[in-house]
Structures are given as C-alpha cells and as structure tokens.
XYZ file of C-alpha atoms in Angstrom:
439
model
C 9.450 11.602 15.771
C 6.893 9.009 16.894
C 9.579 6.340 17.134
C 11.702 8.436 19.497
C 8.747 9.549 21.623
C 7.430 6.038 22.169
C 10.914 4.701 22.870
C 11.325 7.334 25.582
C 7.823 7.507 27.082
C 6.256 4.100 26.447
C 3.264 2.620 24.588
C 0.930 5.611 25.109
C 2.165 9.140 24.421
C 0.371 12.468 24.516
C 1.670 14.131 21.350
C -0.522 17.240 21.479
C -2.957 19.043 23.762
C -5.748 16.745 22.611
C -3.890 13.902 20.858
C -2.851 10.434 22.003
C -0.520 8.081 20.135
C -0.383 4.318 20.760
C 1.861 1.383 19.902
C -0.020 -1.140 22.062
C -1.746 -3.707 19.777
C -4.960 -3.471 21.820
C -5.445 0.065 20.530
C -6.480 -1.153 17.070
C -9.511 -3.004 18.401
C -10.409 -0.363 20.978
C -10.273 2.496 18.462
C -11.248 0.945 15.129
C -12.849 -2.406 15.932
C -16.487 -3.410 15.514
C -18.724 -1.946 18.208
C -21.138 -4.033 20.263
C -24.038 -3.192 22.539
C -24.818 0.102 20.820
C -21.559 1.726 21.902
C -20.467 4.556 19.671
C -17.375 4.069 17.551
C -14.416 6.382 17.042
C -15.182 8.373 13.862
C -12.440 9.751 11.658
C -11.368 13.271 12.516
C -13.453 15.235 9.998
C -11.589 18.455 10.751
C -8.492 17.011 9.063
C -10.172 16.103 5.779
C -11.129 19.457 4.365
C -14.080 20.083 2.063
C -15.118 17.316 -0.326
C -17.838 17.788 -2.907
C -18.282 14.024 -3.238
C -17.310 11.418 -0.652
C -15.067 8.482 -1.473
C -14.841 5.190 0.390
C -11.780 6.344 2.320
C -13.098 9.661 3.629
C -16.875 9.085 3.778
C -18.919 9.025 6.974
C -19.827 5.567 8.253
C -23.231 5.338 6.550
C -21.881 6.426 3.157
C -18.871 4.151 3.553
C -21.112 1.149 4.230
C -23.190 1.864 1.112
C -20.170 2.368 -1.113
C -18.330 -0.632 0.272
C -21.330 -2.841 -0.489
C -21.250 -1.635 -4.099
C -17.504 -2.000 -4.658
C -17.089 -5.235 -2.695
C -18.057 -7.212 -5.810
C -15.041 -5.846 -7.663
C -12.627 -6.896 -4.907
C -14.065 -10.319 -4.010
C -12.058 -13.531 -4.387
C -14.226 -14.435 -7.383
C -13.414 -11.116 -9.030
C -9.718 -11.510 -8.292
C -9.671 -14.844 -10.086
C -11.210 -13.109 -13.110
C -8.591 -10.371 -12.910
C -5.626 -12.737 -12.582
C -4.993 -12.980 -16.323
C -4.822 -9.186 -16.564
C -2.346 -8.977 -13.671
C -0.332 -11.877 -15.100
C -0.196 -10.170 -18.489
C 1.434 -7.081 -17.038
C 3.757 -9.189 -14.892
C 4.911 -11.053 -18.006
C 5.467 -7.697 -19.728
C 7.532 -6.557 -16.733
C 9.681 -9.681 -17.053
C 10.095 -9.085 -20.778
C 11.286 -5.530 -20.151
C 13.645 -6.684 -17.388
C 15.138 -9.281 -19.720
C 16.289 -6.448 -21.969
C 18.458 -5.180 -19.097
C 19.589 -8.497 -17.676
C 23.110 -9.916 -17.574
C 24.229 -13.392 -18.345
C 26.678 -14.727 -15.815
C 29.554 -14.298 -18.285
C 29.070 -10.543 -17.964
C 27.626 -10.028 -21.442
C 24.477 -7.913 -21.552
C 21.892 -7.228 -24.196
C 22.174 -3.439 -23.960
C 25.548 -2.890 -22.291
C 24.059 -2.115 -18.886
C 23.420 -4.374 -15.934
C 21.742 -1.810 -13.694
C 17.964 -1.563 -13.301
C 16.037 0.892 -11.120
C 13.577 -1.639 -9.745
C 11.448 1.058 -8.047
C 10.711 2.550 -11.438
C 9.822 -0.832 -12.956
C 7.517 -1.782 -10.074
C 5.785 1.604 -10.362
C 5.235 1.141 -14.091
C 3.698 -2.274 -13.425
C 1.335 -1.381 -10.597
C 0.098 1.817 -12.255
C -0.535 0.000 -15.547
C -2.461 -2.727 -13.716
C -4.612 -0.368 -11.662
C -5.362 1.932 -14.593
C -6.597 -1.066 -16.564
C -8.712 -2.275 -13.642
C -10.088 1.189 -12.866
C -10.591 2.646 -16.336
C -10.491 -0.308 -18.713
C -7.386 0.957 -20.483
C -3.664 0.878 -19.670
C -1.262 3.756 -19.251
C 1.410 2.084 -21.376
C 4.261 2.934 -19.001
C 5.778 -0.547 -19.036
C 5.612 -0.663 -22.799
C 7.028 2.831 -23.318
C 9.483 2.760 -20.409
C 8.545 6.149 -19.000
C 6.130 7.879 -16.645
C 3.068 9.554 -18.110
C 2.352 13.087 -16.788
C -0.738 11.881 -14.944
C 1.321 9.678 -12.627
C 3.460 12.664 -11.694
C 0.180 14.439 -10.886
C -0.785 11.530 -8.625
C 2.445 11.764 -6.621
C 1.876 15.506 -6.244
C -1.744 14.886 -5.236
C -0.636 12.729 -2.327
C 1.706 15.461 -1.113
C -1.092 17.994 -1.497
C -3.436 15.937 0.671
C -0.771 15.347 3.331
C 0.235 19.017 3.441
C -3.408 20.056 3.596
C -3.910 17.804 6.602
C -0.765 19.210 8.244
C -2.019 22.780 7.850
C -5.364 21.847 9.385
C -3.622 20.207 12.356
C -1.243 23.164 12.777
C -3.150 26.207 11.434
C -0.432 28.530 12.709
C 1.639 27.493 9.672
C -1.212 28.173 7.253
C -0.199 31.758 6.506
C 3.304 30.637 5.590
C 2.558 27.599 3.460
C -0.983 27.988 2.130
C 0.065 30.260 -0.795
C 2.705 27.750 -1.878
C 0.215 24.919 -1.532
C -2.439 26.621 -3.623
C -0.097 27.731 -6.407
C 1.751 24.470 -7.058
C 0.556 21.207 -5.601
C -3.097 22.215 -5.783
C -2.770 22.658 -9.550
C -1.331 19.153 -9.842
C -4.207 17.794 -7.758
C -6.703 19.471 -10.073
C -5.015 17.911 -13.116
C -5.242 14.478 -11.502
C -8.921 15.025 -10.737
C -9.790 16.095 -14.295
C -7.801 13.298 -15.928
C -9.371 10.695 -13.659
C -12.899 12.025 -14.182
C -12.477 12.043 -17.962
C -11.359 8.426 -17.934
C -14.330 7.353 -15.824
C -16.677 9.061 -18.300
C -14.955 7.355 -21.218
C -15.116 3.947 -19.537
C -18.827 4.244 -18.727
C -19.700 5.187 -22.299
C -19.182 1.670 -23.556
C -20.416 -1.657 -22.243
C -17.284 -3.716 -21.983
C -17.539 -6.759 -19.724
C -13.856 -7.366 -19.203
C -13.579 -7.988 -15.471
C -12.479 -4.472 -14.544
C -13.913 -2.661 -11.531
C -16.820 -1.010 -13.338
C -17.983 -4.087 -15.238
C -17.955 -6.087 -11.994
C -19.884 -3.345 -10.206
C -22.415 -3.083 -13.047
C -22.841 -6.841 -13.127
C -23.501 -7.219 -9.408
C -24.794 -3.908 -8.061
C -27.220 -1.137 -8.917
C -25.277 1.877 -10.178
C -28.273 4.033 -9.278
C -27.036 3.691 -5.684
C -23.878 5.638 -6.439
C -23.621 9.065 -8.042
C -21.297 9.964 -10.896
C -19.472 12.295 -8.514
C -18.866 9.415 -6.108
C -17.576 7.326 -9.010
C -15.103 10.084 -9.814
C -13.970 10.385 -6.199
C -13.439 6.653 -5.781
C -11.575 6.260 -9.071
C -9.118 8.893 -7.836
C -8.657 7.005 -4.569
C -8.177 3.649 -6.324
C -5.422 5.138 -8.478
C -3.649 6.554 -5.428
C -4.188 3.756 -2.905
C -3.860 0.804 -5.273
C -0.657 1.691 -7.079
C 2.220 3.417 -5.333
C 1.662 1.501 -2.100
C 2.002 -1.899 -3.794
C 5.122 -0.794 -5.655
C 6.516 0.576 -2.395
C 6.200 -2.749 -0.586
C 7.741 -4.616 -3.520
C 10.649 -2.151 -3.603
C 11.258 -2.294 0.134
C 10.992 -6.068 0.262
C 13.384 -6.433 -2.675
C 15.914 -4.305 -0.784
C 15.467 -6.265 2.446
C 15.836 -9.604 0.669
C 18.976 -8.468 -1.140
C 20.451 -7.270 2.157
C 19.626 -10.639 3.732
C 20.906 -13.072 1.123
C 20.269 -16.134 3.295
C 16.555 -15.274 3.411
C 16.549 -14.563 -0.330
C 18.002 -18.016 -1.036
C 15.302 -19.710 1.050
C 12.557 -17.768 -0.730
C 13.966 -18.474 -4.197
C 14.213 -22.170 -3.387
C 10.544 -22.234 -2.349
C 9.325 -20.310 -5.405
C 11.466 -22.265 -7.849
C 10.130 -25.561 -6.552
C 7.072 -24.775 -8.706
C 6.885 -24.713 -12.483
C 6.482 -21.238 -13.966
C 2.963 -22.007 -15.201
C 1.995 -23.033 -11.661
C 2.763 -19.599 -10.210
C -0.843 -18.479 -9.800
C -2.764 -16.726 -7.043
C -4.076 -19.961 -5.544
C -0.717 -21.752 -5.357
C 1.173 -18.682 -4.171
C -1.225 -18.257 -1.249
C 0.042 -21.617 0.003
C 3.765 -20.788 0.048
C 4.636 -20.201 3.723
C 7.981 -18.487 3.268
C 6.723 -16.151 0.536
C 3.851 -15.051 2.748
C 6.138 -14.700 5.771
C 8.455 -12.457 3.734
C 5.532 -10.265 2.683
C 4.389 -9.841 6.282
C 7.897 -9.035 7.464
C 8.287 -6.540 4.635
C 5.017 -4.866 5.620
C 6.240 -4.696 9.218
C 9.633 -3.169 8.473
C 8.567 -0.949 5.577
C 4.810 -0.251 5.725
C 3.771 1.455 2.464
C 1.670 4.111 4.225
C 3.429 4.710 7.557
C 1.354 7.716 8.560
C -1.668 7.831 10.854
C -5.359 8.603 10.382
C -6.629 9.937 13.726
C -9.947 8.818 15.159
C -11.881 10.919 17.660
C -13.169 9.572 20.964
C -17.004 9.478 20.823
C -19.532 11.346 22.912
C -19.113 10.435 26.564
C -15.570 9.177 25.989
C -14.360 5.595 25.753
C -11.674 3.206 26.966
C -8.462 2.507 25.036
C -5.862 0.066 26.332
C -7.578 -0.006 29.715
C -7.560 3.769 30.214
C -10.396 6.249 29.841
C -10.100 8.659 26.911
C -12.227 11.836 27.106
C -14.706 12.748 24.400
C -13.152 14.537 21.425
C -9.602 13.281 21.972
C -7.743 12.436 18.745
C -6.306 8.917 18.932
C -4.138 6.912 16.549
C -1.795 3.942 16.266
C 1.691 5.058 15.240
C 2.290 2.305 12.716
C 6.003 2.572 12.013
C 6.807 3.162 15.680
C 4.659 0.176 16.697
C 6.109 -2.130 14.063
C 9.747 -1.401 14.911
C 9.485 -1.225 18.694
C 11.030 -3.676 21.138
C 7.740 -3.330 23.017
C 6.182 -5.520 20.321
C 9.011 -7.442 18.663
C 12.253 -9.213 19.461
C 15.039 -7.922 17.209
C 12.658 -5.303 15.781
C 15.167 -3.971 13.250
C 16.152 -7.401 11.908
C 14.491 -8.961 8.868
C 13.163 -12.250 10.271
C 10.367 -13.782 8.148
C 10.366 -16.824 10.433
C 8.643 -14.796 13.159
C 5.466 -15.085 11.032
C 5.402 -18.884 10.993
C 2.482 -20.619 12.706
C 5.134 -22.059 15.031
C 7.883 -19.413 15.097
C 11.320 -19.849 16.696
C 11.099 -19.559 20.469
C 12.794 -16.155 20.487
C 9.929 -14.684 18.451
C 7.036 -16.626 19.934
C 5.916 -13.681 22.081
C 5.995 -11.069 19.317
C 2.842 -8.933 19.191
C 2.265 -9.626 15.510
C -1.358 -8.488 15.724
C -0.128 -4.887 15.972
C 0.857 -5.004 12.288
C -2.195 -3.719 10.402
C -0.857 -1.993 7.272
C -4.286 -2.220 5.613
C -5.970 -0.671 8.657
C -8.363 -2.500 10.957
C -12.042 -3.138 11.503
C -15.065 -2.451 9.289
C -13.205 0.308 7.434
C -10.076 -1.628 6.566
C -8.730 -1.440 3.012
C -11.188 -2.920 0.514
C -8.304 -3.705 -1.862
C -6.285 -5.746 0.635
C -6.728 -9.092 -1.140
C -5.945 -7.568 -4.533
C -2.746 -6.061 -3.125
C -1.612 -9.382 -1.646
C -2.286 -11.294 -4.867
C -0.500 -8.645 -6.914
C 2.533 -8.560 -4.614
C 2.833 -12.341 -4.514
C 2.528 -12.763 -8.264
C 4.949 -9.996 -9.260
C 7.627 -10.893 -6.705
C 7.375 -14.640 -7.300
C 7.679 -14.439 -11.082
C 10.568 -11.953 -10.939
C 12.483 -14.180 -8.505
C 11.639 -17.313 -10.488
C 13.136 -15.776 -13.628
C 16.097 -13.827 -12.247
C 18.856 -13.793 -9.683
C 19.016 -10.322 -8.148
C 21.511 -8.314 -6.110
C 22.010 -4.697 -5.081
C 24.226 -2.609 -7.341
C 25.519 -0.877 -4.209
C 26.145 -3.469 -1.520
C 26.463 -0.727 1.110
C 23.241 1.018 0.165
C 21.238 2.563 2.983
C 18.251 2.950 0.642
C 15.585 2.158 3.233
C 16.434 5.195 5.389
C 13.923 7.638 3.915
C 11.669 10.553 4.736
C 7.928 10.049 4.713
C 5.170 12.505 3.797
C 2.230 10.123 3.874
C 4.220 7.913 1.516
C 7.947 7.192 1.504
C 10.159 9.443 -0.605
C 11.946 6.629 -2.400
C 15.174 7.215 -4.312
C 16.042 4.858 -7.174
C 16.925 1.309 -6.109
C 19.538 0.066 -8.559
C 19.921 -3.693 -8.821
C 21.777 -6.181 -10.991
C 19.654 -8.892 -12.584
C 21.029 -12.154 -13.934
C 19.329 -14.774 -16.055
C 18.704 -17.789 -13.881
C 20.312 -20.866 -15.388
C 17.821 -22.732 -17.549
C 15.353 -19.808 -17.726
C 16.696 -17.899 -20.731
C-alpha cells in the first residue's frame, strides 16, 4: 500500500489522522538522528508496543537502551566478531557439506538422485544454528539433522504475534474480531518461545564457559549486575528473532536476484573465486567491492524487515524534511517504498550492484543511496549490524566459491511476496553444481 500511495502522492503522505509516511532520505536524520542543542528526539510510539515486564534493547526507553547497549556492545564489537569467526565458519562449512550431498556433477549424476535444493530452508538452518550457539552456547542441530526444531516454528509465530498485536493497537476497531484468535493460537506459540529461550539463558549462565559467545563476552567486559535476569531473557528472545530469519532472508533474496541476473552472478563469482578458499575470511571479504555492492543492492530491493517502526514528534513539535510536524504525530520512513521509488533511484526495479560503487555509472550517480537504512538509523540502529554483514558475506562467498547455482524454475516470480513484519517466503528451489576443481 505504501508503494502505491507514495507513487501517487509524493515523498510525504498522510496515511492516517495522525500519521505521516516519508520516502525522502532526509527523514531518517530528522526523525531518528542524533539530537544537538538539547532538542528532544522522536521517541518510539509506546502505544504500539504493549505491556512488557522486562525491556529489551529494541523496545526500551532511551535511558534503558543506552545502558543495555553499553553492556552488549562488547559482544558485537569488531574484536568480538573476529573471535566468533571460527564458529560462523564452522557452520558455513557444515552448510557446504550438506549442500554437497544434494549437488549435481555436470554430467547429470547426483549423489542422492535429486538436484533440487530449497536454499531458503538451508540458509534458515545455518543462521538459526549460528545465533543459537552465540546466544545460548549450544547449537540447535538443524543443519546436522536437516529439519526445523519446534522452537524455530515458535519464533516464526512469535513474530506474527508481535506484528498482529501492533496492528490491533493501531486499529483497535478490529480488536473484537481478531483478539480471540490472537490469544488462542499465536499467543501460545509466543509463550513457548519465551519459556524455551528463558530456560536456555538459565542453562548457559550456570556454567562458566569462555567460548566467545554473547554471554562470555558480556561477562568478560561488563558488570552483569547492571542488567537483570529478566532483561537477559528479553534480549535473548530478541537476538534469536532479529539475528536469524532476517539474515537468511537477505541471503535468500540475493540468491534469487543473482540467479535472475546471470551477468551479475558471473562477475561476483569471478571476484570471489580470485581468492583461495582459505583466504575467504571476514577481513578479506570486507575488501571485495562487487560482493559488498551486491549485498547493498540486495538490501535495497529485498529489505529483510520491510515494515516501519513509528516515532512520535516530541513536545512542541519538530521539523521533518523542511516542514513542521505537530507534537504527537506518528512519523516513519516507508522502507520498501523508499528503496524502490524512482524518487530515489534510477531503474529502481532493476538489480544494479554498480550503483553502489564509489564512482558509479553516470546514470546512477544521483541515486539517493543514503535512504537505504535496513538496520535503522541513529543511536538506536541495529547493534548486530556488523555481525549480520560478516555472516552474509562469509556464507554467500563460500557457497558461490564451491558451487555453480541456478534457479530450478527459470520463470519463478519468487520475490513477489506478502509481508507481515517479515516476508512470507515460499521455498526457493535451486540447482547446485560442483564447480570444476572443487570436488
């Protein structure tokens, strides 16, 4: 809906009696940027969050967020990420091993008589196994066993529960119709996720295991007396939601886009394969311009969390994109609409990684690339941003180094999906082939 409204009415649209939607890149700084001179910021709309017994880093007020971010920042620093690389690489190697079992040789012979792989499923297994190990010090075993554990199904349901809860608070008129359904089904799944997550935090904190996971890094560098057990529970739940499905979503979407644009895929494979396999590490991959351009273009065309988190204009009102916004007005950047609008990009629906070069082709030199903020913006941006980038680079690079890949259905329209906070992704079936010399 936001795409159509902004296409018809322009970069600023009134989408409700007290709601403004933006696709102008200046809105990020005006709404969510650092404040100077004592000016009040735009707080999150607390009315949309519902009751929380313990605050997590995503939903906390500014003071609590600052305290929690200081504590968890040690676990997401560049130093910590270098410690965690071997863990991420271990699961990536396991992913490759499992993919090899379903991979064709070019003569058509396969190890298990099938050449089709649902790559969405495999990416999900990988990212959930990684984040569970980082968050709780133990894996889920989904890659090894080749199936989802019930808890992950609870997590998907939990996201829907949170999104539907927000919807009912925005439009209370629908509450009488949908609240009973919400409480009887999705709420139960949310409660299962909460209990399972809390139990794992308790189990992890019972033993002193300095293994580079989130809690050992926090214990090593911060005072755990500054965070309650309830806040630990709440943040572990958020890490397992925000640090898993979103990464797998980007990898899935980017794989589709690359397969649909074989010329871009060839360029990327050539860049990645110029390195030896043992040299594919987080430091070297940061330096690959085409790989990083592909990631940015994937995030633009298929942002993992395309929804919005409204902020409320502060007391006395404020200015957004050069116009006064009255106190109490809900404001937000419509990410997907902004990222795919001709207002911001030439050829907005074309996959053009080159637009992200330091010196892009002339046609794309005026693109408003600063509007793309999939990890949010300002002092409350995603604390796991660097981890996500390292994980995405490493997984994609090693998969493309080892395999040639193509869509099983060349005419697939897979990327056309519904979104309820996260994309409702169907399976993405691909054919994988052993790259010559890599068997």
